[in-house]
Coordinates of C-alpha atoms and ligand atoms in Angstrom, one line a residue:
M1363 CA -17.0 62.3 60.2
N1364 CA -19.5 64.4 62.1
T1365 CA -21.6 61.7 63.8
D1366 CA -24.5 64.0 64.8
P1367 CA -26.3 65.6 61.8
T1368 CA -27.9 68.2 64.0
Q1369 CA -24.6 69.4 65.3
Q1370 CA -23.2 72.6 63.8
T1371 CA -19.6 72.5 63.0
A1372 CA -17.7 75.5 64.3
T1373 CA -16.1 78.0 61.9
G1374 CA -13.7 80.9 62.6
W1375 CA -10.0 81.7 62.4
W1376 CA -9.1 79.5 65.4
T1377 CA -10.6 76.3 63.9
E1378 CA -7.6 76.0 61.5
A1379 CA -5.0 78.2 63.0
A1380 CA -1.4 77.5 63.7
I1381 CA -0.8 79.0 67.1
Y1382 CA 2.7 79.7 68.4
Q1383 CA 3.4 79.5 72.2
I1384 CA 5.7 82.2 73.5
Y1385 CA 7.2 81.5 76.9
P1386 CA 8.0 85.2 77.7
R1387 CA 10.9 84.4 80.1
S1388 CA 12.8 82.6 77.3
F1389 CA 11.9 84.2 74.0
A1390 CA 13.8 87.4 73.8
D1391 CA 15.4 89.7 76.4
S1392 CA 15.4 93.4 75.5
N1393 CA 17.3 94.8 78.5
G1394 CA 20.0 92.2 79.1
D1395 CA 18.9 91.0 82.6
G1396 CA 18.7 87.4 81.3
I1397 CA 14.9 87.2 81.4
G1398 CA 12.8 87.5 78.3
D1399 CA 10.3 90.4 78.3
L1400 CA 7.4 91.9 76.4
P1401 CA 9.5 94.5 74.5
G1402 CA 11.8 91.6 73.5
I1403 CA 8.7 89.8 72.0
T1404 CA 7.5 92.9 70.2
A1405 CA 10.9 93.4 68.6
R1406 CA 10.8 89.8 67.3
L1407 CA 7.3 89.6 66.0
D1408 CA 8.5 89.6 62.4
H1409 CA 10.0 86.2 63.0
L1410 CA 6.5 84.9 63.5
V1411 CA 5.2 86.5 60.4
E1412 CA 8.1 85.0 58.4
L1413 CA 7.5 81.6 60.0
G1414 CA 3.8 81.8 58.9
V1415 CA 1.8 81.2 62.1
D1416 CA -1.6 82.8 62.6
A1417 CA -1.6 83.6 66.4
V1418 CA 0.5 83.6 69.5
W1419 CA -0.3 82.4 72.9
L1420 CA 1.7 84.1 75.7
S1421 CA 2.4 82.3 78.9
P1422 CA 1.8 84.5 82.0
F1423 CA 3.5 87.8 82.3
Y1424 CA 1.5 89.1 85.3
P1425 CA 3.0 90.3 88.6
S1426 CA 4.2 87.2 90.4
P1427 CA 6.8 86.1 92.9
Q1428 CA 7.7 83.5 90.2
A1429 CA 7.3 80.5 92.5
D1430 CA 6.1 78.6 89.4
A1431 CA 7.5 80.8 86.6
G1432 CA 4.5 83.2 86.6
Y1433 CA 1.8 80.6 87.0
D1434 CA 1.5 82.0 90.5
V1435 CA -0.3 85.3 89.7
A1436 CA -0.4 88.1 92.3
D1437 CA -2.4 90.6 90.2
Y1438 CA -4.4 89.5 87.2
R1439 CA -4.7 93.0 85.8
D1440 CA -1.0 94.1 85.5
V1441 CA 2.4 93.2 84.1
D1442 CA 5.3 92.1 86.2
P1443 CA 8.2 94.7 86.0
L1444 CA 10.4 91.7 85.1
F1445 CA 8.5 91.6 81.8
G1446 CA 7.6 95.3 81.3
T1447 CA 4.5 97.4 81.8
L1448 CA 0.9 97.4 80.9
A1449 CA 1.8 99.9 78.1
D1450 CA 4.3 97.3 76.8
A1451 CA 1.4 94.7 76.7
D1452 CA -0.8 97.1 74.8
K1453 CA 2.0 97.8 72.4
L1454 CA 2.6 94.1 71.9
I1455 CA -1.1 93.5 71.2
A1456 CA -1.2 96.4 68.7
E1457 CA 2.0 95.5 66.9
A1458 CA 0.9 91.9 66.6
R1459 CA -2.5 92.9 65.3
S1460 CA -0.9 95.3 62.7
R1461 CA 0.9 92.2 61.4
G1462 CA -2.2 90.1 61.2
L1463 CA -1.3 88.0 64.2
R1464 CA -3.9 87.2 66.9
V1465 CA -3.0 87.2 70.6
I1466 CA -4.1 84.7 73.2
V1467 CA -3.1 85.3 76.9
D1468 CA -2.9 82.9 79.7
L1469 CA -5.5 82.9 82.5
V1470 CA -4.8 81.1 85.7
P1471 CA -8.1 80.6 87.6
N1472 CA -7.4 77.5 89.7
H1473 CA -5.1 79.2 92.1
T1474 CA -3.6 82.6 92.8
S1475 CA -0.1 83.4 94.1
S1476 CA 0.2 83.4 97.9
A1477 CA 1.3 87.0 97.4
H1478 CA -2.1 87.9 96.0
R1479 CA -4.0 90.5 98.0
W1480 CA -6.8 88.1 98.6
F1481 CA -4.6 85.4 100.1
Q1482 CA -2.8 87.9 102.3
E1483 CA -6.2 89.1 103.6
A1484 CA -7.2 85.5 104.2
L1485 CA -4.1 84.9 106.3
A1486 CA -4.8 87.9 108.4
A1487 CA -8.5 87.0 108.9
A1488 CA -10.1 84.5 111.2
P1489 CA -11.1 80.9 110.3
G1490 CA -14.6 81.0 108.8
S1491 CA -14.3 84.6 107.6
A1492 CA -15.3 85.9 104.2
Q1493 CA -11.7 86.4 103.3
R1494 CA -10.8 82.8 104.0
S1495 CA -13.8 81.5 102.0
R1496 CA -12.1 82.7 98.8
Y1497 CA -9.7 79.8 99.2
I1498 CA -9.9 76.3 100.6
F1499 CA -8.9 76.5 104.3
R1500 CA -9.6 73.6 106.6
D1501 CA -8.8 72.6 110.2
G1502 CA -6.2 69.9 110.5
L1503 CA -6.9 66.4 111.6
G1504 CA -5.9 64.9 115.0
P1505 CA -6.3 66.4 118.5
A1506 CA -3.7 69.0 117.8
G1507 CA -4.9 69.6 114.2
D1508 CA -1.3 68.9 113.0
Q1509 CA -2.4 66.4 110.3
P1510 CA -3.4 67.6 106.9
P1511 CA -7.2 67.6 106.2
N1512 CA -6.9 64.8 103.6
D1513 CA -4.2 62.8 101.9
W1514 CA -4.0 64.7 98.6
Q1515 CA -0.6 65.2 97.1
S1516 CA 0.6 68.2 95.1
V1517 CA 1.3 67.7 91.4
F1518 CA 4.8 68.9 92.1
G1519 CA 5.3 66.4 94.9
G1520 CA 4.8 66.5 98.7
P1521 CA 1.5 67.2 100.4
A1522 CA -1.2 69.4 98.8
W1523 CA -1.8 71.2 102.1
T1524 CA 0.3 73.7 104.1
R1525 CA -0.4 74.8 107.6
T1526 CA -0.7 78.5 108.3
V1527 CA 0.6 80.4 111.2
D1528 CA -1.9 82.6 113.0
P1529 CA -1.2 86.3 113.6
D1530 CA -0.4 85.4 117.2
G1531 CA 2.3 83.0 116.1
Q1532 CA 0.2 79.8 116.9
P1533 CA -0.2 77.1 114.3
G1534 CA -3.4 77.7 112.4
Q1535 CA -5.6 76.2 109.7
W1536 CA -4.3 74.4 106.5
Y1537 CA -4.9 75.6 102.9
L1538 CA -5.1 73.5 99.8
H1539 CA -2.6 73.9 96.9
L1540 CA -2.7 71.3 94.2
F1541 CA 0.6 72.8 92.9
D1542 CA 3.3 74.8 94.9
T1543 CA 2.8 76.1 98.4
G1544 CA 2.9 79.5 96.7
Q1545 CA -0.2 78.7 94.7
P1546 CA -3.2 78.4 97.0
D1547 CA -6.3 76.9 95.3
L1548 CA -9.3 79.3 94.9
N1549 CA -12.7 78.2 96.2
W1550 CA -14.9 78.2 93.1
D1551 CA -18.0 77.5 95.3
N1552 CA -17.7 81.2 96.2
P1553 CA -19.7 83.6 93.9
E1554 CA -17.1 86.3 94.6
V1555 CA -14.5 84.2 92.8
H1556 CA -16.8 83.9 89.8
E1557 CA -17.3 87.7 89.7
E1558 CA -13.7 88.4 89.9
F1559 CA -12.7 86.2 87.0
L1560 CA -15.6 87.5 84.8
D1561 CA -14.1 90.9 85.4
V1562 CA -10.5 89.8 84.6
L1563 CA -11.8 88.4 81.3
R1564 CA -13.3 91.7 80.5
F1565 CA -10.2 93.6 81.5
W1566 CA -8.1 91.7 78.8
L1567 CA -10.9 91.5 76.2
D1568 CA -11.2 95.3 76.5
R1569 CA -7.4 95.5 75.8
G1570 CA -8.0 93.7 72.5
V1571 CA -6.8 90.1 73.2
D1572 CA -8.3 87.4 71.0
G1573 CA -8.7 84.9 73.7
F1574 CA -7.5 83.0 76.7
R1575 CA -5.6 79.8 77.3
V1576 CA -7.2 78.5 80.6
D1577 CA -4.7 76.9 83.0
V1578 CA -5.7 73.7 84.8
A1579 CA -9.2 74.1 83.4
H1580 CA -10.2 70.7 84.8
G1581 CA -9.2 71.5 88.4
L1582 CA -11.4 74.4 89.5
I1583 CA -14.1 72.4 91.2
K1584 CA -13.3 69.8 93.8
Q1585 CA -15.6 67.0 95.0
A1586 CA -17.6 68.1 98.0
N1587 CA -16.1 67.1 101.4
L1588 CA -12.7 66.6 99.8
P1589 CA -12.5 62.8 100.1
D1590 CA -9.2 61.1 100.4
W1591 CA -7.6 59.8 97.2
Q1592 CA -5.2 57.0 97.7
E1593 CA -3.8 57.0 94.2
P1594 CA -0.5 58.8 93.4
Q1595 CA -1.1 62.4 92.2
E1596 CA -1.0 63.1 88.6
I1597 CA -2.4 66.1 86.6
L1598 CA -4.3 63.5 84.5
S1599 CA -7.9 62.9 85.2
G1600 CA -7.9 59.1 84.6
N1601 CA -7.5 57.3 81.3
E1602 CA -10.6 55.1 81.1
I1603 CA -14.1 56.3 80.8
D1604 CA -15.4 54.1 83.6
K1605 CA -12.4 54.5 86.0
P1606 CA -13.2 56.4 89.2
R1607 CA -12.2 60.0 88.6
P1608 CA -9.9 61.7 91.1
P1609 CA -11.9 64.1 93.4
M1610 CA -9.8 67.1 92.3
W1611 CA -10.0 66.7 88.5
D1612 CA -12.7 66.9 85.8
Q1613 CA -15.7 67.5 88.2
E1614 CA -19.0 68.3 86.6
G1615 CA -19.2 71.8 88.1
V1616 CA -16.4 73.2 85.9
H1617 CA -18.6 73.2 82.8
E1618 CA -21.0 75.8 84.2
I1619 CA -18.1 78.2 84.7
Y1620 CA -17.1 77.9 81.1
R1621 CA -20.6 78.4 79.9
Q1622 CA -20.7 81.7 81.8
W1623 CA -17.3 82.7 80.4
R1624 CA -18.4 81.9 76.9
Q1625 CA -21.3 84.3 77.2
V1626 CA -18.9 87.1 78.1
L1627 CA -16.6 86.3 75.1
D1628 CA -19.6 86.1 72.8
S1629 CA -20.7 89.6 73.9
Y1630 CA -17.5 91.0 72.3
P1631 CA -17.0 91.7 68.6
G1632 CA -14.6 89.5 66.7
E1633 CA -14.0 85.8 67.3
R1634 CA -12.6 85.6 70.9
V1635 CA -11.7 82.1 72.1
L1636 CA -11.2 80.0 75.1
V1637 CA -8.6 77.2 75.0
A1638 CA -8.7 74.5 77.8
E1639 CA -5.5 73.2 79.3
A1640 CA -7.3 70.1 80.7
W1641 CA -5.3 66.9 81.3
V1642 CA -8.5 64.9 80.7
E1643 CA -8.6 61.5 79.2
P1644 CA -10.1 59.8 77.3
A1645 CA -10.9 62.1 74.3
E1646 CA -14.7 61.7 74.9
R1647 CA -14.3 63.3 78.3
L1648 CA -12.1 66.1 77.0
A1649 CA -14.7 66.8 74.2
R1650 CA -17.2 67.9 77.0
Y1651 CA -15.1 71.0 77.5
V1652 CA -15.7 72.1 73.9
R1653 CA -19.4 71.6 73.6
P1654 CA -21.0 74.5 71.6
D1655 CA -21.7 76.7 74.6
E1656 CA -18.4 76.1 76.4
M1657 CA -14.8 76.5 75.4
H1658 CA -13.7 76.7 71.7
Q1659 CA -10.7 74.3 71.9
A1660 CA -8.8 72.0 74.3
F1661 CA -5.2 70.9 74.0
N1662 CA -5.0 67.4 72.8
F1663 CA -2.5 65.9 75.3
E1664 CA -3.4 62.4 74.3
Y1665 CA -1.9 63.1 70.9
L1666 CA 1.2 64.6 72.5
L1667 CA 1.7 61.5 74.7
A1668 CA 1.0 58.9 71.9
A1669 CA 3.9 56.6 71.0
W1670 CA 5.7 57.0 67.7
T1671 CA 4.3 53.9 66.0
A1672 CA 1.9 53.7 63.1
P1673 CA -0.9 51.9 65.1
A1674 CA -0.6 54.4 68.1
Q1675 CA -0.7 57.4 65.8
Y1676 CA -3.6 56.1 63.8
A1677 CA -5.6 55.3 66.9
V1678 CA -5.0 58.7 68.6
I1679 CA -5.7 60.7 65.4
T1680 CA -8.9 58.7 64.7
R1681 CA -10.1 58.9 68.3
S1682 CA -9.4 62.7 68.5
L1683 CA -11.3 63.5 65.4
E1684 CA -14.3 61.4 66.3
A1685 CA -14.5 62.9 69.8
T1686 CA -14.4 66.5 68.7
D1687 CA -16.6 65.9 65.7
S1688 CA -19.3 64.5 68.1
V1689 CA -19.6 68.0 69.6
G1690 CA -18.9 70.1 66.4
A1691 CA -15.6 71.4 67.6
P1692 CA -12.3 71.4 65.8
T1693 CA -9.5 69.1 66.9
T1694 CA -6.2 70.5 68.1
W1695 CA -2.7 69.0 67.8
V1696 CA 0.3 69.7 69.9
L1697 CA 3.7 68.0 70.3
S1698 CA 5.6 70.3 72.7
N1699 CA 5.0 73.0 75.3
H1700 CA 6.7 74.4 78.4
D1701 CA 5.6 71.4 80.6
V1702 CA 7.0 68.5 78.7
V1703 CA 10.3 67.2 77.3
R1704 CA 10.7 68.8 73.8
H1705 CA 9.6 66.4 71.1
A1706 CA 13.0 66.5 69.4
S1707 CA 14.3 64.8 72.5
R1708 CA 11.3 62.8 73.6
L1709 CA 11.1 61.0 70.3
G1710 CA 14.8 60.1 70.7
L1711 CA 14.1 58.0 73.7
A1712 CA 13.1 54.3 73.5
V1713 CA 9.6 54.0 72.1
G1714 CA 7.1 53.1 74.8
G1715 CA 9.4 54.0 77.6
G1716 CA 6.9 56.2 79.5
R1717 CA 6.9 60.0 79.9
P1718 CA 9.9 61.4 81.7
N1719 CA 9.4 64.5 83.8
G1720 CA 12.6 66.1 82.7
I1721 CA 16.0 64.6 81.8
G1722 CA 19.3 65.4 83.5
I1723 CA 22.8 64.3 84.1
G1724 CA 22.9 60.6 84.9
D1725 CA 19.6 59.9 83.1
P1726 CA 19.4 57.8 79.9
Q1727 CA 20.1 60.4 77.2
P1728 CA 18.0 60.6 74.1
D1729 CA 19.5 59.8 70.6
A1730 CA 19.6 63.4 69.3
A1731 CA 19.8 62.6 65.6
L1732 CA 17.0 60.1 65.8
G1733 CA 14.9 62.4 67.9
L1734 CA 15.2 65.3 65.5
R1735 CA 14.5 63.0 62.5
R1736 CA 11.3 61.7 64.1
A1737 CA 10.4 65.2 65.4
R1738 CA 10.5 66.6 61.9
A1739 CA 8.4 63.7 60.6
A1740 CA 5.9 64.1 63.4
T1741 CA 5.6 67.8 62.8
L1742 CA 5.1 67.5 59.1
L1743 CA 2.4 64.9 59.8
M1744 CA 0.8 67.1 62.5
L1745 CA 0.7 70.2 60.3
A1746 CA -1.3 68.3 57.7
L1747 CA -4.1 67.2 60.1
P1748 CA -7.4 69.1 60.0
G1749 CA -7.9 71.3 63.0
S1750 CA -5.6 73.8 64.7
A1751 CA -2.0 73.2 65.7
Y1752 CA 0.0 74.5 68.6
L1753 CA 3.7 75.1 68.3
F1754 CA 6.1 75.8 71.1
Q1755 CA 8.8 78.4 70.7
G1756 CA 12.1 76.9 69.5
E1757 CA 10.6 73.8 68.0
E1758 CA 10.8 75.5 64.6
L1759 CA 14.6 75.4 65.1
G1760 CA 14.6 71.7 66.0
L1761 CA 15.6 72.6 69.5
P1762 CA 16.3 69.7 71.8
E1763 CA 15.6 69.6 75.5
H1764 CA 18.6 70.7 77.6
T1765 CA 19.3 67.2 79.0
T1766 CA 22.6 67.9 80.7
M1767 CA 21.6 71.0 82.7
P1768 CA 23.5 71.1 86.0
D1769 CA 21.0 70.4 88.8
E1770 CA 22.1 73.5 90.7
A1771 CA 20.7 75.6 87.8
R1772 CA 17.2 74.1 88.0
Q1773 CA 14.3 76.4 89.0
D1774 CA 11.2 74.3 88.5
P1775 CA 9.6 73.7 92.0
T1776 CA 9.1 70.1 91.0
W1777 CA 12.8 69.3 91.5
A1778 CA 12.8 70.4 95.2
R1779 CA 9.3 69.3 96.0
S1780 CA 9.8 65.8 94.6
G1781 CA 12.8 65.4 96.9
H1782 CA 15.1 65.6 93.9
T1783 CA 13.5 62.6 92.2
Q1784 CA 11.7 64.5 89.3
R1785 CA 13.9 66.9 87.4
G1786 CA 11.0 68.8 86.1
R1787 CA 10.5 71.2 83.2
D1788 CA 13.5 73.5 83.1
G1789 CA 15.1 71.6 80.1
C1790 CA 12.4 72.8 77.7
R1791 CA 12.4 76.3 79.0
V1792 CA 15.9 77.4 78.1
P1793 CA 16.2 80.8 76.3
I1794 CA 16.1 80.2 72.6
P1795 CA 19.0 80.9 70.1
W1796 CA 18.6 83.5 67.4
E1797 CA 22.1 84.4 66.3
A1798 CA 24.9 81.8 66.5
D1799 CA 27.7 84.3 67.2
A1800 CA 26.0 86.8 69.5
P1801 CA 26.0 86.8 73.3
S1802 CA 23.4 84.4 74.7
Y1803 CA 22.9 83.4 71.0
G1804 CA 21.0 86.7 70.5
F1805 CA 18.5 86.0 73.2
G1806 CA 19.5 89.3 74.7
P1807 CA 22.2 91.9 74.4
T1808 CA 24.3 90.3 77.2
D1809 CA 25.5 86.8 78.1
A1810 CA 22.9 86.6 80.8
S1811 CA 20.3 83.8 80.6
W1812 CA 18.1 82.7 83.5
L1813 CA 18.7 79.1 82.6
P1814 CA 22.1 78.1 81.1
Q1815 CA 22.1 77.5 77.3
P1816 CA 24.0 74.5 76.1
P1817 CA 27.3 75.2 74.3
S1818 CA 26.0 73.2 71.3
W1819 CA 23.1 75.6 70.6
A1820 CA 24.9 77.8 68.1
E1821 CA 24.0 75.2 65.4
Y1822 CA 20.3 75.6 66.1
A1823 CA 20.3 79.4 65.9
L1824 CA 17.8 81.0 63.5
D1825 CA 20.6 82.7 61.5
R1826 CA 22.2 79.3 60.8
Q1827 CA 19.0 78.0 59.4
R1828 CA 17.3 80.8 57.6
D1829 CA 17.5 80.2 53.8
V1830 CA 19.3 76.9 54.3
P1831 CA 17.6 74.3 52.3
G1832 CA 16.6 71.3 54.4
S1833 CA 17.0 73.1 57.8
T1834 CA 14.3 72.5 60.3
Y1835 CA 13.3 76.1 60.2
E1836 CA 12.8 76.0 56.4
L1837 CA 10.9 72.8 56.8
Y1838 CA 8.5 74.5 59.3
R1839 CA 8.1 77.4 56.9
A1840 CA 7.4 75.2 54.0
A1841 CA 4.9 73.1 55.9
L1842 CA 3.0 76.1 57.2
R1843 CA 2.9 77.6 53.7
L1844 CA 1.5 74.4 52.2
R1845 CA -0.9 74.0 55.1
R1846 CA -2.3 77.4 54.3
A1847 CA -2.2 77.1 50.5
H1848 CA -4.0 73.7 50.5
G1849 CA -6.4 74.6 53.3
L1850 CA -5.2 71.6 55.3
G1851 CA -6.4 73.0 58.7
R1852 CA -10.0 73.2 57.4
G1853 CA -9.8 70.0 55.4
T1854 CA -11.0 66.5 56.0
L1855 CA -8.9 63.5 56.7
E1856 CA -9.5 60.3 54.7
W1857 CA -7.3 57.3 55.6
L1858 CA -5.6 55.6 52.7
S1859 CA -3.6 53.0 54.7
S1860 CA -3.0 52.3 58.4
G1861 CA -0.7 49.4 58.6
D1862 CA 1.9 48.5 61.2
E1863 CA 4.7 50.2 59.2
T1864 CA 3.1 53.2 57.4
L1865 CA 0.3 55.7 57.7
A1866 CA -1.2 57.4 54.7
F1867 CA -4.1 59.8 54.5
R1868 CA -5.6 62.3 52.1
N1869 CA -6.5 65.8 53.0
G1870 CA -7.9 67.7 50.0
D1871 CA -5.5 67.4 47.2
V1872 CA -2.5 66.4 49.4
T1873 CA -1.6 62.9 50.3
V1874 CA 0.5 62.5 53.5
L1875 CA 2.6 59.4 54.1
T1876 CA 4.7 58.6 57.1
N1877 CA 7.1 55.6 57.1
F1878 CA 7.5 54.2 60.6
G1879 CA 8.9 50.9 59.3
E1880 CA 12.5 49.8 58.5
A1881 CA 11.9 49.2 54.8
P1882 CA 12.0 52.1 52.5
V1883 CA 8.6 52.9 50.8
P1884 CA 8.6 53.8 47.1
V1885 CA 7.0 57.2 46.2
P1886 CA 4.0 56.3 44.1
P1887 CA 4.6 56.8 40.4
N1888 CA 3.7 60.2 39.0
A1889 CA 3.3 61.7 42.5
E1890 CA 4.8 65.1 43.0
V1891 CA 6.7 65.5 46.3
L1892 CA 5.6 68.8 47.8
A1893 CA 7.6 68.4 51.0
T1894 CA 9.6 65.8 52.8
S1895 CA 10.9 65.8 56.4
A1896 CA 14.3 64.3 55.3
P1897 CA 15.9 63.6 51.9
L1898 CA 14.4 60.7 49.9
T1899 CA 16.7 57.9 48.8
E1900 CA 16.5 57.0 45.2
G1901 CA 12.8 57.7 45.0
T1902 CA 11.9 55.9 48.2
I1903 CA 10.7 57.3 51.6
P1904 CA 13.2 56.1 54.3
T1905 CA 12.4 55.2 57.9
D1906 CA 10.9 58.0 60.1
V1907 CA 10.1 60.3 57.2
T1908 CA 6.8 62.1 56.3
V1909 CA 6.1 63.3 52.8
Y1910 CA 3.4 65.5 51.3
L1911 CA 2.5 64.2 47.8
R1912 CA 0.2 65.4 45.1
G1913 CA -1.2 63.4 42.2
Ligands
NOJ2251 C1 -0.1 74.2 83.9 C2 1.0 75.1 83.4 O1 1.2 74.9 82.1 C3 2.2 74.7 84.3 O2 3.3 75.3 83.8 C4 1.9 75.2 85.7 O3 2.9 74.7 86.5 C5 0.6 74.5 86.2 N1 -0.5 74.6 85.2 C6 0.1 75.2 87.4 O4 -0.4 76.5 87.1
CA2252 CA1 14.6 91.3 80.3

C-alpha cells in the first residue's frame, strides 16, 4: 500500500511489537502501602513473558507531588520514593532485558511539576528574568492585571492560567498550564529547555531504556502571541484537515524538536524509539510526527475512538494504513490506556453515543456482557492488523472500568477542576486483580489499594483465568502467539469484504473475519478455525465475534 516508491519502509523490533502499558501505581504493590511500585513490577515480569508481549511502556515513576498521578514531574532523573529508587529502576530494566522484554519509559516535556526546581526558581525571580523564561509567564489583562492573559481553558477544566503571588505577598504574573495548576507549561522557545531534555534523553538511554513515550507531543510549541481560542478546550487538535487548528496544539515548530531528539536516539546502539502521544487528527496530520527523521510511532487514537460498526472500522483501518504508509512508518493500534474508559466497558455503551470522560454512579451503565464480548472481538481483530499494538494492563483479564466508584474516592484532578461534571479517568486506573482470594486480589500483600477495587473483581483475577479454556486471558495469549507465529505484525492487509455487517481481510496465511451484524455468518467450508473470540454456534460465527481462519 506504500504510495511513494522512493519511501523506505521502516524495519525494527518496534514495527511489529505488542507493547504492554504498565501504570506503575496500579500494577503490583510490593510493600503493602496500596500503591504499586517498581519492585512490584519486577516481581511480576514473568506474567508478561507468559502473556507473550514484546515490550513494556511504563507510565511515569519520577519524583512528583502526584497532582496528576505522576504526569507532574519534579525531577526527570530520579524515582519517586513512592515507587522505589533509581537502583530499583536499573534492576527492573535489567530483569526485563534478561527476559527478552524491551522497556519504554514516559517522558513529559510539555510541562513540569510546580514543585520542579526550575518553577520554584521562577516564582522567586522577577518578571522578565531568565528563570521565568523557562515557562510561560505573562502579565494579566485589565488595569489591575487580574484577568488571565487569554481565554484558554485547561484540558482538565477551568482556566489554563493561574496567577502567582510575588515574594512580597502582592498578586503577580500569571503562568500557563494546559493541564493542572501543578503542571506549568515549559517555554520551548527557550534553548535551555531544549538542552535540558536532550540531557534527560541521554540519562535514560545510558541506563539502557529502549525508548520513550512522549507525553502531549503535539503541545510543546504554542502559536506566537498566544491568541484567544473561543472553542471549548479539548486535547484533540481538530478533526478536519482544513479546520483552523487550535493555537496550543499541533504547531509546526514541534517537528524540529523531534528531529533533534531522533538524532540523539540514533547515536545510540540498538533500536531506540520515540512514540508520540499526540491527539492529532486526521491521520494525515498525525503521520507528520512519524516521518523518517522524526518519531518512530504515534498512538492511533482515531482507531481507539472509532465506533464499533463494520463501516467505521473499515474506514479507520484503511485510513490509518494509508497515512502511515505515505511516510514509510508502521501503523499502531490501541484500544485502552490510562486516560480512557476501558474498552470492555466503552463497547458496552450505545454505539455512537460519544466518548464519556469516566463513568460513575448515576450515569448510564454499560452492558458488561456485551462490552466484554465486543472487546474480545475488537482485540482479536486488532492483534491481526499489521503494525504494532499497544495493550493496557488488565485488558488481558477482560477488566471493565470501575463504573460505580464512589465519587469521594476519585483522585483525577479532572473531577474537581470540571466542577464535578466530568468524572475523569480513575475508573480505568484501579489496581488490577492477580489472585481471587488474596488481600487486594493479590495487588499487594495487604488490603490497601489507592483506588477501591470493585467486589466483583475476583472473577477477573489472573488465577481464575490461567489455563481456563475460553477465558479472556487465554484468548490474549493465543492471539499473541498466533500473531507471532504468522508474522501478522509485519504482514500486509488485503481486504476481502467490507460490508455493513461483516469485515474480512487476509494477512499472510490468516483470514480474519468479524461479524458485526445480527445474522450468524457461516464459517467457509474447509476453513480451519485458529482462534475465535467467543464460541461458534453450529459452524457459524455469531454477532460480535472475530475469528482467525486458515485455508
Ligand atoms: C497525557 C497523559 O496520558 C495523561 O494521563 C496526562 O494527564 C496528560 N498527558 C498531561 O500530562
Ligand atoms: Ca507500594
